[in-house]
Amino acid sequence: MLNMDNNGQFRQKLLRADAEAGSVDPCHRLLMLKFVHLLDDAGYSVEKMNGTKTSVHIGQFSTDHSLATTRMKPEHRSRFHGPNTLLYNASARLSYHFNLQGPNVSLDVACSSSFEALHMAVQCLRTNEADMAVCGGVNGVFAPENFFQSSLIGAQSPDGRSRSFSADANGYAKGDGLGLLLLKRLSDAERDGDRIYCVVRDVLSAAGQERLLANIYSRNNYDTRRILFVEAHGTGTPVGDPIEANGLGRFFNRSNLDPPLLLGSIKSNLGHTEGAAGVASLIKVAMCMHYRGITPNMQFTSLNPKIEAQKYNL
């Protein structure tokens, strides 16, 4: 039996555990849960991953937990709230809790955060800093401040719909979400008999769109005429959508004698998941390839008239 002193110590430990759990960013709790789902889908166990040379790269720029914590009365805060409001925990918690022995980085580069996480993960594999890499992004919307700020600059759709490439596009709808990928070098995945959804040939990073596309396709010696579908950013803003679509049109330069270039955006299905938008797009494309079908854009009525669809056969 526990004596009174032991009972008191046990209660103190429970209170500390409750205080820490209650102070964790909900985005980071979900990342830990989804990491286990990721392993299940990949056919790996938590035990098998323990101690492996696995890097972790997570993009996040939603700061709603920090904002909500700032509003708390001092008597309701624990000593854990300070460090647990910081974004570095996104990757650090996964590496620490699951004992992943590779580089770990949390990063915020706005809407491209999860794509930059993918870029860093690929580089880790190419330079042999890791044998496996976990990457992705997370976005949580549960405080009004960020929503208010983006509304002030006219980015938010007043009716909460992302109408990608549509004539009646009026801004984007914020979306909650998270997505994770488990990456390996192709030769390693084939050797280990892993399930392979798709092959990442190259990764976009921040640069001019057309110049970047030219660099990627030329260095991979890949014929652009073999491209059937492009998953675009497609936020559903009346100015941004035509700039992106026409840029893609100029680069792929399809004539009316060529098969058309199909454009899509998962933001019309899920909303704009911001820091997780890139990984959401990649998962969509991988699933389209896996199931051999392309999902339609939702909320679409007619094409934005500033998109030169006939000229570029889009």
Tab-separated table of C-alpha atoms in Angstrom:
chain	number	residue	atom	x	y	z
A	1	MET	CA	0.000	0.000	0.000
A	2	LEU	CA	1.062	3.595	-0.610
A	3	ASN	CA	1.713	5.633	2.505
A	4	MET	CA	0.548	9.232	2.849
A	5	ASP	CA	3.835	10.693	1.585
A	6	ASN	CA	3.821	8.469	-1.482
A	7	ASN	CA	0.187	9.325	-2.143
A	8	GLY	CA	1.017	13.017	-1.977
A	9	GLN	CA	3.954	12.636	-4.341
A	10	PHE	CA	1.816	10.611	-6.738
A	11	ARG	CA	-0.881	13.309	-6.765
A	12	GLN	CA	1.753	15.959	-7.429
A	13	LYS	CA	3.056	13.992	-10.410
A	14	LEU	CA	-0.471	13.643	-11.780
A	15	LEU	CA	-1.069	17.363	-11.390
A	16	ARG	CA	2.181	18.148	-13.206
A	17	ALA	CA	1.275	15.739	-16.013
A	18	ASP	CA	-2.196	17.290	-16.318
A	19	ALA	CA	-0.704	20.779	-16.367
A	20	GLU	CA	1.759	19.897	-19.101
A	21	ALA	CA	-0.792	18.044	-21.246
A	22	GLY	CA	-3.212	20.961	-20.946
A	23	SER	CA	-0.570	23.434	-22.083
A	24	VAL	CA	0.465	21.612	-25.275
A	25	ASP	CA	-0.525	23.211	-28.574
A	26	PRO	CA	-3.482	21.154	-29.935
A	27	CYS	CA	-1.666	21.101	-33.282
A	28	HIS	CA	1.239	19.275	-31.661
A	29	ARG	CA	-1.009	16.759	-29.901
A	30	LEU	CA	-2.585	15.976	-33.268
A	31	LEU	CA	0.841	15.606	-34.879
A	32	MET	CA	1.773	12.932	-32.352
A	33	LEU	CA	-1.472	11.062	-32.984
A	34	LYS	CA	-1.163	11.343	-36.767
A	35	PHE	CA	2.451	10.166	-36.656
A	36	VAL	CA	1.215	6.819	-35.304
A	37	HIS	CA	-1.370	6.670	-38.119
A	38	LEU	CA	1.417	7.434	-40.609
A	39	LEU	CA	3.441	4.499	-39.329
A	40	ASP	CA	0.405	2.208	-39.472
A	41	ASP	CA	-0.175	3.097	-43.113
A	42	ALA	CA	3.501	2.577	-43.935
A	43	GLY	CA	3.609	-0.814	-42.189
A	44	TYR	CA	6.014	0.297	-39.469
A	45	SER	CA	5.603	0.038	-35.716
A	46	VAL	CA	6.555	2.612	-33.109
A	47	GLU	CA	9.050	0.083	-31.748
A	48	LYS	CA	10.674	-0.371	-35.160
A	49	MET	CA	11.131	3.393	-35.529
A	50	ASN	CA	12.686	3.776	-32.070
A	51	GLY	CA	16.286	4.942	-32.384
A	52	THR	CA	16.279	5.073	-36.174
A	53	LYS	CA	18.140	7.690	-38.196
A	54	THR	CA	14.937	9.558	-39.022
A	55	SER	CA	14.713	13.308	-39.554
A	56	VAL	CA	11.583	15.355	-38.790
A	57	HIS	CA	10.575	18.534	-40.640
A	58	ILE	CA	7.271	20.242	-39.795
A	59	GLY	CA	5.817	23.447	-41.195
A	60	GLN	CA	3.444	25.533	-39.099
A	61	PHE	CA	2.594	29.199	-38.966
A	62	SER	CA	-0.692	29.147	-37.090
A	63	THR	CA	-0.056	30.794	-33.718
A	64	ASP	CA	-3.574	30.462	-32.318
A	65	HIS	CA	-2.426	28.501	-29.262
A	66	SER	CA	0.045	31.225	-28.337
A	67	LEU	CA	-2.615	33.900	-28.776
A	68	ALA	CA	-5.144	31.971	-26.680
A	69	THR	CA	-2.549	31.399	-23.948
A	70	THR	CA	-1.720	35.106	-23.823
A	71	ARG	CA	-5.359	35.849	-22.995
A	72	MET	CA	-5.400	33.437	-20.040
A	73	LYS	CA	-5.484	34.817	-16.530
A	74	PRO	CA	-2.181	34.254	-14.687
A	75	GLU	CA	-3.815	31.971	-12.111
A	76	HIS	CA	-4.930	29.638	-14.904
A	77	ARG	CA	-1.483	29.248	-16.435
A	78	SER	CA	1.049	26.600	-15.502
A	79	ARG	CA	4.808	26.918	-15.782
A	80	PHE	CA	4.560	24.782	-18.945
A	81	HIS	CA	2.478	27.262	-20.926
A	82	GLY	CA	5.480	29.445	-21.781
A	83	PRO	CA	7.669	26.900	-23.612
A	84	ASN	CA	4.688	24.925	-24.950
A	85	THR	CA	3.353	27.885	-26.926
A	86	LEU	CA	6.438	27.969	-29.162
A	87	LEU	CA	6.445	26.448	-32.655
A	88	TYR	CA	9.728	24.557	-32.260
A	89	ASN	CA	7.761	21.892	-30.393
A	90	ALA	CA	6.077	20.778	-33.638
A	91	SER	CA	9.086	18.715	-34.726
A	92	ALA	CA	10.902	18.463	-31.396
A	93	ARG	CA	8.059	16.586	-29.671
A	94	LEU	CA	7.977	13.942	-32.393
A	95	SER	CA	11.747	13.440	-32.342
A	96	TYR	CA	11.914	13.323	-28.544
A	97	HIS	CA	8.823	11.245	-27.793
A	98	PHE	CA	9.479	8.604	-30.469
A	99	ASN	CA	13.295	8.719	-30.115
A	100	LEU	CA	13.993	9.591	-33.745
A	101	GLN	CA	17.734	10.112	-34.126
A	102	GLY	CA	17.971	12.572	-36.996
A	103	PRO	CA	17.805	16.306	-37.637
A	104	ASN	CA	14.557	18.010	-36.621
A	105	VAL	CA	13.307	21.396	-37.764
A	106	SER	CA	10.098	23.357	-37.249
A	107	LEU	CA	9.711	26.139	-39.772
A	108	ASP	CA	7.402	28.953	-40.734
A	109	VAL	CA	7.560	30.295	-44.274
A	110	ALA	CA	3.822	31.011	-44.539
A	111	CYS	CA	1.816	29.020	-47.123
A	112	SER	CA	4.870	27.141	-48.421
A	113	SER	CA	5.872	25.879	-44.949
A	114	SER	CA	5.065	22.199	-45.527
A	115	PHE	CA	6.619	22.264	-49.027
A	116	GLU	CA	9.795	23.725	-47.571
A	117	ALA	CA	9.665	20.962	-44.940
A	118	LEU	CA	9.474	18.462	-47.818
A	119	HIS	CA	12.409	20.182	-49.527
A	120	MET	CA	14.539	19.901	-46.370
A	121	ALA	CA	13.532	16.263	-45.872
A	122	VAL	CA	14.588	15.378	-49.422
A	123	GLN	CA	17.919	17.131	-48.906
A	124	CYS	CA	18.505	15.143	-45.700
A	125	LEU	CA	17.999	11.909	-47.602
A	126	ARG	CA	20.176	12.982	-50.521
A	127	THR	CA	23.063	13.896	-48.218
A	128	ASN	CA	22.617	10.737	-46.098
A	129	GLU	CA	21.941	12.722	-42.938
A	130	ALA	CA	18.917	10.447	-42.485
A	131	ASP	CA	17.698	7.050	-43.680
A	132	MET	CA	14.042	8.071	-43.365
A	133	ALA	CA	12.392	11.455	-43.144
A	134	VAL	CA	9.041	12.536	-41.716
A	135	CYS	CA	7.747	15.805	-43.094
A	136	GLY	CA	4.529	17.753	-43.399
A	137	GLY	CA	2.576	20.582	-41.875
A	138	VAL	CA	-0.205	21.451	-39.472
A	139	ASN	CA	-2.733	24.270	-39.187
A	140	GLY	CA	-5.164	24.984	-36.356
A	141	VAL	CA	-7.767	27.744	-36.416
A	142	PHE	CA	-9.347	28.340	-32.997
A	143	ALA	CA	-8.571	31.965	-32.084
A	144	PRO	CA	-10.063	35.016	-33.818
A	145	GLU	CA	-7.006	37.265	-34.089
A	146	ASN	CA	-5.344	35.736	-37.179
A	147	PHE	CA	-8.682	35.390	-38.921
A	148	PHE	CA	-9.404	39.053	-38.217
A	149	GLN	CA	-6.032	40.189	-39.563
A	150	SER	CA	-6.383	38.281	-42.840
A	151	SER	CA	-9.924	39.629	-43.199
A	152	LEU	CA	-8.599	43.196	-42.931
A	153	ILE	CA	-6.386	42.724	-46.000
A	154	GLY	CA	-9.223	41.148	-47.995
A	155	ALA	CA	-7.729	37.646	-48.152
A	156	GLN	CA	-10.701	35.881	-46.503
A	157	SER	CA	-13.777	34.848	-48.441
A	158	PRO	CA	-16.762	36.583	-46.806
A	159	ASP	CA	-18.883	33.450	-47.214
A	160	GLY	CA	-16.154	30.953	-46.289
A	161	ARG	CA	-15.655	29.277	-49.705
A	162	SER	CA	-12.461	28.817	-51.691
A	163	ARG	CA	-13.475	29.088	-55.362
A	164	SER	CA	-10.259	28.152	-57.139
A	165	PHE	CA	-10.042	29.633	-60.686
A	166	SER	CA	-13.736	30.553	-60.617
A	167	ALA	CA	-15.147	33.826	-61.921
A	168	ASP	CA	-16.894	34.464	-58.597
A	169	ALA	CA	-13.781	33.862	-56.439
A	170	ASN	CA	-13.720	36.289	-53.513
A	171	GLY	CA	-10.900	35.105	-51.264
A	172	TYR	CA	-9.997	31.910	-49.458
A	173	ALA	CA	-11.556	29.972	-46.618
A	174	LYS	CA	-9.270	29.012	-43.747
A	175	GLY	CA	-8.979	25.269	-43.192
A	176	ASP	CA	-7.801	23.209	-40.233
A	177	GLY	CA	-5.648	20.257	-41.111
A	178	LEU	CA	-2.425	18.340	-40.902
A	179	GLY	CA	-0.624	16.001	-43.208
A	180	LEU	CA	2.477	13.853	-42.823
A	181	LEU	CA	4.673	11.972	-45.275
A	182	LEU	CA	7.227	9.240	-44.654
A	183	LEU	CA	10.040	9.473	-47.180
A	184	LYS	CA	12.864	7.115	-48.069
A	185	ARG	CA	15.349	6.942	-50.872
A	186	LEU	CA	13.669	5.015	-53.702
A	187	SER	CA	16.362	2.318	-53.746
A	188	ASP	CA	15.902	1.762	-49.998
A	189	ALA	CA	12.109	1.603	-50.262
A	190	GLU	CA	12.297	-0.934	-53.097
A	191	ARG	CA	14.878	-2.982	-51.178
A	192	ASP	CA	12.668	-3.046	-48.054
A	193	GLY	CA	9.475	-3.885	-49.935
A	194	ASP	CA	7.720	-0.703	-48.789
A	195	ARG	CA	4.408	0.494	-50.146
A	196	ILE	CA	5.262	3.327	-52.557
A	197	TYR	CA	2.506	5.823	-53.376
A	198	CYS	CA	4.626	8.042	-55.610
A	199	VAL	CA	8.163	9.152	-56.414
A	200	VAL	CA	9.218	12.721	-55.606
A	201	ARG	CA	11.543	13.693	-58.458
A	202	ASP	CA	12.235	17.240	-57.298
A	203	VAL	CA	10.891	19.890	-54.945
A	204	LEU	CA	9.946	23.500	-55.549
A	205	SER	CA	11.361	26.143	-53.260
A	206	ALA	CA	10.764	29.879	-53.175
A	207	ALA	CA	11.589	31.389	-56.587
A	208	GLY	CA	9.894	32.807	-59.673
A	209	GLN	CA	7.341	30.223	-60.817
A	210	GLU	CA	8.252	29.915	-64.490
A	211	ARG	CA	12.025	30.038	-63.905
A	212	LEU	CA	11.665	27.454	-61.171
A	213	LEU	CA	9.599	25.097	-63.344
A	214	ALA	CA	12.138	25.428	-66.164
A	215	ASN	CA	14.991	24.547	-63.790
A	216	ILE	CA	13.206	21.510	-62.371
A	217	TYR	CA	12.118	19.984	-65.676
A	218	SER	CA	15.472	20.619	-67.377
A	219	ARG	CA	17.596	19.156	-64.591
A	220	ASN	CA	15.397	16.056	-64.464
A	221	ASN	CA	15.328	15.790	-68.269
A	222	TYR	CA	11.542	15.332	-68.141
A	223	ASP	CA	9.298	16.011	-71.131
A	224	THR	CA	6.665	18.566	-70.132
A	225	ARG	CA	4.294	17.181	-72.779
A	226	ARG	CA	3.887	14.077	-70.614
A	227	ILE	CA	2.333	16.150	-67.824
A	228	LEU	CA	-1.422	15.619	-67.659
A	229	PHE	CA	-2.350	17.434	-64.455
A	230	VAL	CA	-0.959	20.243	-62.303
A	231	GLU	CA	-2.054	20.689	-58.702
A	232	ALA	CA	-1.903	24.436	-58.248
A	233	HIS	CA	-1.899	26.826	-55.312
A	234	GLY	CA	-5.326	28.086	-56.435
A	235	THR	CA	-6.289	30.066	-53.356
A	236	GLY	CA	-9.474	31.436	-54.907
A	237	THR	CA	-8.461	35.081	-55.064
A	238	PRO	CA	-9.521	37.062	-58.161
A	239	VAL	CA	-5.997	38.441	-58.713
A	240	GLY	CA	-3.784	35.526	-57.688
A	241	ASP	CA	-5.532	32.733	-59.611
A	242	PRO	CA	-5.074	34.272	-63.110
A	243	ILE	CA	-1.419	35.093	-62.406
A	244	GLU	CA	-0.729	31.491	-61.440
A	245	ALA	CA	-2.830	29.831	-64.155
A	246	ASN	CA	-1.459	32.006	-66.965
A	247	GLY	CA	2.084	31.443	-65.689
A	248	LEU	CA	1.541	27.698	-65.910
A	249	GLY	CA	-0.014	28.161	-69.346
A	250	ARG	CA	3.009	30.062	-70.655
A	251	PHE	CA	5.405	27.455	-69.299
A	252	PHE	CA	3.667	24.301	-70.558
A	253	ASN	CA	2.604	26.112	-73.747
A	254	ARG	CA	-0.006	23.624	-74.943
A	255	SER	CA	-1.462	24.133	-78.406
A	256	ASN	CA	-5.013	23.188	-79.326
A	257	LEU	CA	-3.561	20.085	-81.006
A	258	ASP	CA	-2.092	18.877	-77.697
A	259	PRO	CA	-4.009	17.229	-74.851
A	260	PRO	CA	-5.228	19.957	-72.464
A	261	LEU	CA	-3.399	20.702	-69.244
A	262	LEU	CA	-5.731	20.037	-66.310
A	263	LEU	CA	-5.523	22.321	-63.266
A	264	GLY	CA	-6.774	21.584	-59.773
A	265	SER	CA	-6.576	22.885	-56.231
A	266	ILE	CA	-7.447	21.012	-53.066
A	267	LYS	CA	-8.280	24.346	-51.433
A	268	SER	CA	-11.657	24.150	-53.138
A	269	ASN	CA	-12.265	20.918	-51.194
A	270	LEU	CA	-10.627	21.574	-47.813
A	271	GLY	CA	-10.108	25.314	-47.680
A	272	HIS	CA	-6.654	26.845	-47.376
A	273	THR	CA	-4.775	24.920	-44.696
A	274	GLU	CA	-1.984	27.513	-44.840
A	275	GLY	CA	1.096	25.936	-43.220
A	276	ALA	CA	-0.187	22.482	-44.260
A	277	ALA	CA	-1.344	23.507	-47.767
A	278	GLY	CA	1.639	22.078	-49.633
A	279	VAL	CA	1.509	18.622	-48.064
A	280	ALA	CA	-2.275	18.520	-48.569
A	281	SER	CA	-1.717	19.114	-52.293
A	282	LEU	CA	0.977	16.443	-52.517
A	283	ILE	CA	-1.135	13.861	-50.689
A	284	LYS	CA	-4.033	14.631	-53.062
A	285	VAL	CA	-1.848	14.086	-56.144
A	286	ALA	CA	-0.392	10.867	-54.706
A	287	MET	CA	-3.907	9.555	-54.048
A	288	CYS	CA	-5.044	10.585	-57.544
A	289	MET	CA	-2.182	8.536	-58.969
A	290	HIS	CA	-2.875	5.633	-56.622
A	291	TYR	CA	-6.592	5.452	-57.480
A	292	ARG	CA	-6.102	6.636	-61.098
A	293	GLY	CA	-8.651	9.416	-60.979
A	294	ILE	CA	-8.592	13.201	-60.655
A	295	THR	CA	-10.956	14.834	-58.192
A	296	PRO	CA	-12.969	17.831	-59.432
A	297	ASN	CA	-12.704	21.325	-58.013
A	298	MET	CA	-15.624	22.226	-55.769
A	299	GLN	CA	-17.326	25.660	-55.622
A	300	PHE	CA	-16.598	26.215	-59.345
A	301	THR	CA	-19.140	28.038	-61.569
A	302	SER	CA	-17.259	29.412	-64.585
A	303	LEU	CA	-13.641	30.229	-65.346
A	304	ASN	CA	-12.143	33.506	-64.180
A	305	PRO	CA	-12.195	35.604	-67.391
A	306	LYS	CA	-8.612	36.769	-66.804
A	307	ILE	CA	-7.383	33.173	-67.217
A	308	GLU	CA	-6.382	32.645	-70.853
A	309	ALA	CA	-7.619	29.077	-71.026
A	310	GLN	CA	-8.131	28.887	-74.804
A	311	LYS	CA	-4.773	30.446	-75.590
A	312	TYR	CA	-2.907	27.926	-73.422
A	313	ASN	CA	-5.314	24.972	-73.749
A	314	LEU	CA	-6.003	24.807	-69.997
